[in-house]
Short mmCIF file of C-alpha atoms in Angstrom, two decimals:
data_model
loop_
_atom_site.label_atom_id
_atom_site.label_comp_id
_atom_site.label_asym_id
_atom_site.label_seq_id
_atom_site.Cartn_x
_atom_site.Cartn_y
_atom_site.Cartn_z
CA MET H 1 23.42 0.64 -0.57
CA THR H 2 24.41 1.14 3.20
CA ALA H 3 24.03 -1.43 6.03
CA SER H 4 20.99 0.46 7.30
CA THR H 5 19.33 0.51 3.74
CA PRO H 6 16.76 -2.41 3.42
CA PRO H 7 17.83 -5.00 0.93
CA PHE H 8 14.90 -4.30 -1.71
CA SER H 9 13.59 -1.74 -4.03
CA ALA H 10 10.56 0.33 -3.31
CA LEU H 11 9.50 0.02 -6.95
CA ARG H 12 10.62 -1.89 -10.01
CA ARG H 13 9.40 -1.42 -13.67
CA THR H 14 9.44 -4.32 -16.09
CA GLY H 15 8.03 -3.02 -19.40
CA ASP H 16 4.76 -1.42 -18.68
CA THR H 17 4.30 -3.16 -15.28
CA ILE H 18 5.39 -1.47 -12.12
CA TYR H 19 5.87 -3.54 -8.88
CA LEU H 20 5.85 -1.76 -5.50
CA SER H 21 7.27 -3.44 -2.43
CA GLY H 22 5.13 -3.71 0.71
CA GLU H 23 4.49 -0.35 2.24
CA LEU H 24 3.96 0.44 5.89
CA GLY H 25 2.30 3.43 7.54
CA PHE H 26 5.21 5.37 8.60
CA ASP H 27 4.43 9.11 9.44
CA ASP H 28 6.58 11.94 8.50
CA THR H 29 8.68 11.28 11.77
CA GLY H 30 9.48 7.89 10.72
CA LYS H 31 7.07 6.34 13.32
CA ILE H 32 4.08 3.98 12.94
CA SER H 33 1.10 4.94 14.99
CA GLY H 34 -2.59 5.22 15.04
CA ASP H 35 -5.49 2.81 14.49
CA ILE H 36 -6.08 0.76 11.38
CA VAL H 37 -7.79 3.62 9.58
CA GLN H 38 -5.05 5.96 10.15
CA GLN H 39 -2.29 3.45 9.17
CA THR H 40 -4.19 2.45 6.10
CA GLN H 41 -4.53 6.11 4.96
CA THR H 42 -0.82 6.70 5.64
CA THR H 43 0.17 3.54 3.76
CA LEU H 44 -1.93 4.44 0.86
CA ARG H 45 -0.55 8.03 0.74
CA ARG H 46 3.04 6.60 0.71
CA ILE H 47 2.12 4.26 -2.16
CA GLU H 48 0.73 7.24 -4.02
CA ALA H 49 3.95 9.25 -3.52
CA THR H 50 6.03 6.38 -4.59
CA LEU H 51 3.87 6.17 -7.79
CA ALA H 52 4.06 9.85 -8.38
CA GLY H 53 7.74 9.66 -8.28
CA ALA H 54 7.45 7.37 -11.38
CA GLY H 55 5.00 9.60 -13.13
CA LEU H 56 1.94 7.30 -12.11
CA SER H 57 -1.05 7.61 -9.84
CA ARG H 58 -3.38 5.40 -7.87
CA ARG H 59 -5.62 5.07 -11.09
CA ASP H 60 -2.67 3.03 -12.55
CA ILE H 61 -2.78 0.39 -9.70
CA VAL H 62 -4.33 -2.93 -11.07
CA SER H 63 -3.56 -5.18 -8.11
CA CYS H 64 -3.12 -4.78 -4.19
CA THR H 65 -2.08 -7.43 -1.68
CA CYS H 66 -2.99 -6.14 1.81
CA TYR H 67 -1.82 -7.70 5.05
CA LEU H 68 -3.64 -7.14 8.29
CA VAL H 69 -2.36 -8.09 11.86
CA ARG H 70 -6.09 -8.51 13.23
CA LYS H 71 -9.01 -9.68 11.22
CA GLU H 72 -11.06 -7.63 13.41
CA ASP H 73 -9.55 -4.56 11.72
CA PHE H 74 -11.08 -5.60 8.35
CA PRO H 75 -14.00 -3.15 8.44
CA GLY H 76 -11.91 -0.12 9.44
CA PHE H 77 -9.38 -1.07 6.72
CA ASN H 78 -11.91 -1.46 4.18
CA GLN H 79 -13.49 1.97 5.01
CA ALA H 80 -10.01 3.61 4.56
CA TYR H 81 -9.28 1.54 1.31
CA ARG H 82 -12.67 2.44 -0.17
CA ALA H 83 -12.14 6.06 0.35
CA VAL H 84 -9.12 5.86 -1.94
CA PHE H 85 -10.35 3.28 -4.40
CA SER H 86 -13.82 4.30 -5.03
CA GLU H 87 -13.77 4.62 -9.02
CA ASP H 88 -14.02 1.80 -11.48
CA PRO H 89 -11.94 0.05 -12.55
CA LEU H 90 -11.06 -0.95 -8.97
CA PRO H 91 -7.77 -2.87 -8.36
CA VAL H 92 -8.16 -6.61 -7.85
CA ARG H 93 -7.14 -7.13 -4.17
CA ALA H 94 -6.22 -10.03 -1.74
CA THR H 95 -6.28 -9.39 1.95
CA VAL H 96 -4.29 -11.79 4.39
CA VAL H 97 -4.13 -11.92 8.15
CA ALA H 98 -0.46 -12.22 9.08
CA ASP H 99 2.18 -10.87 11.65
CA LEU H 100 4.03 -7.75 10.61
CA VAL H 101 7.07 -6.03 11.66
CA LEU H 102 7.56 -2.74 13.76
CA ASP H 103 4.13 -2.86 15.35
CA ALA H 104 2.46 -2.11 12.01
CA LEU H 105 -1.24 -3.10 11.76
CA ILE H 106 -1.10 -3.04 7.97
CA GLU H 107 1.19 -3.53 4.94
CA ILE H 108 0.12 -3.03 1.28
CA SER H 109 2.02 -4.06 -1.91
CA ALA H 110 0.80 -3.05 -5.29
CA VAL H 111 1.21 -3.57 -8.99
CA ALA H 112 0.52 -0.85 -11.45
CA GLN H 113 0.30 -0.73 -15.27
CA SER H 114 1.25 2.07 -17.45
CA SER H 115 0.71 1.70 -21.23
CA ASP H 116 1.93 5.14 -21.99
CA LYS H 117 5.38 5.11 -20.25
#
C-alpha cells in the first residue's frame, strides 16, 4: 500500500459473502461529473466491474446501501437504479441523505452472496 492508496479494500470475501466498499461515480478519466442519473449509472457500472473481477454479477447482490447528497435527487437516482435492478429477487436497500466527498452526488456500497464460489 502506498500513501496515495486509500486505506480500505474495494472487496472482501468472507465465506460466501462478499462486501463491497462504497463506490463513487468516477469516469474513465478519474473525474466525477454529471447529474444524479449519470453518476448513479457510472457508480453501478463500477460495482459490476468489481464484482466481475471476483467472478460475480449484479444478480449476486443481496443488499445495497445508497447515500445521496440531496433528497431531491431521489427520483433520478431511483430511475437509474431501477434500470439496473429490474428483476426479482431485488436487493434489499437503504437510502440515506448525507454529505459525500469529492463532489459526488451518490455513493453505493453492496453485499453479494455466492453459494457456488
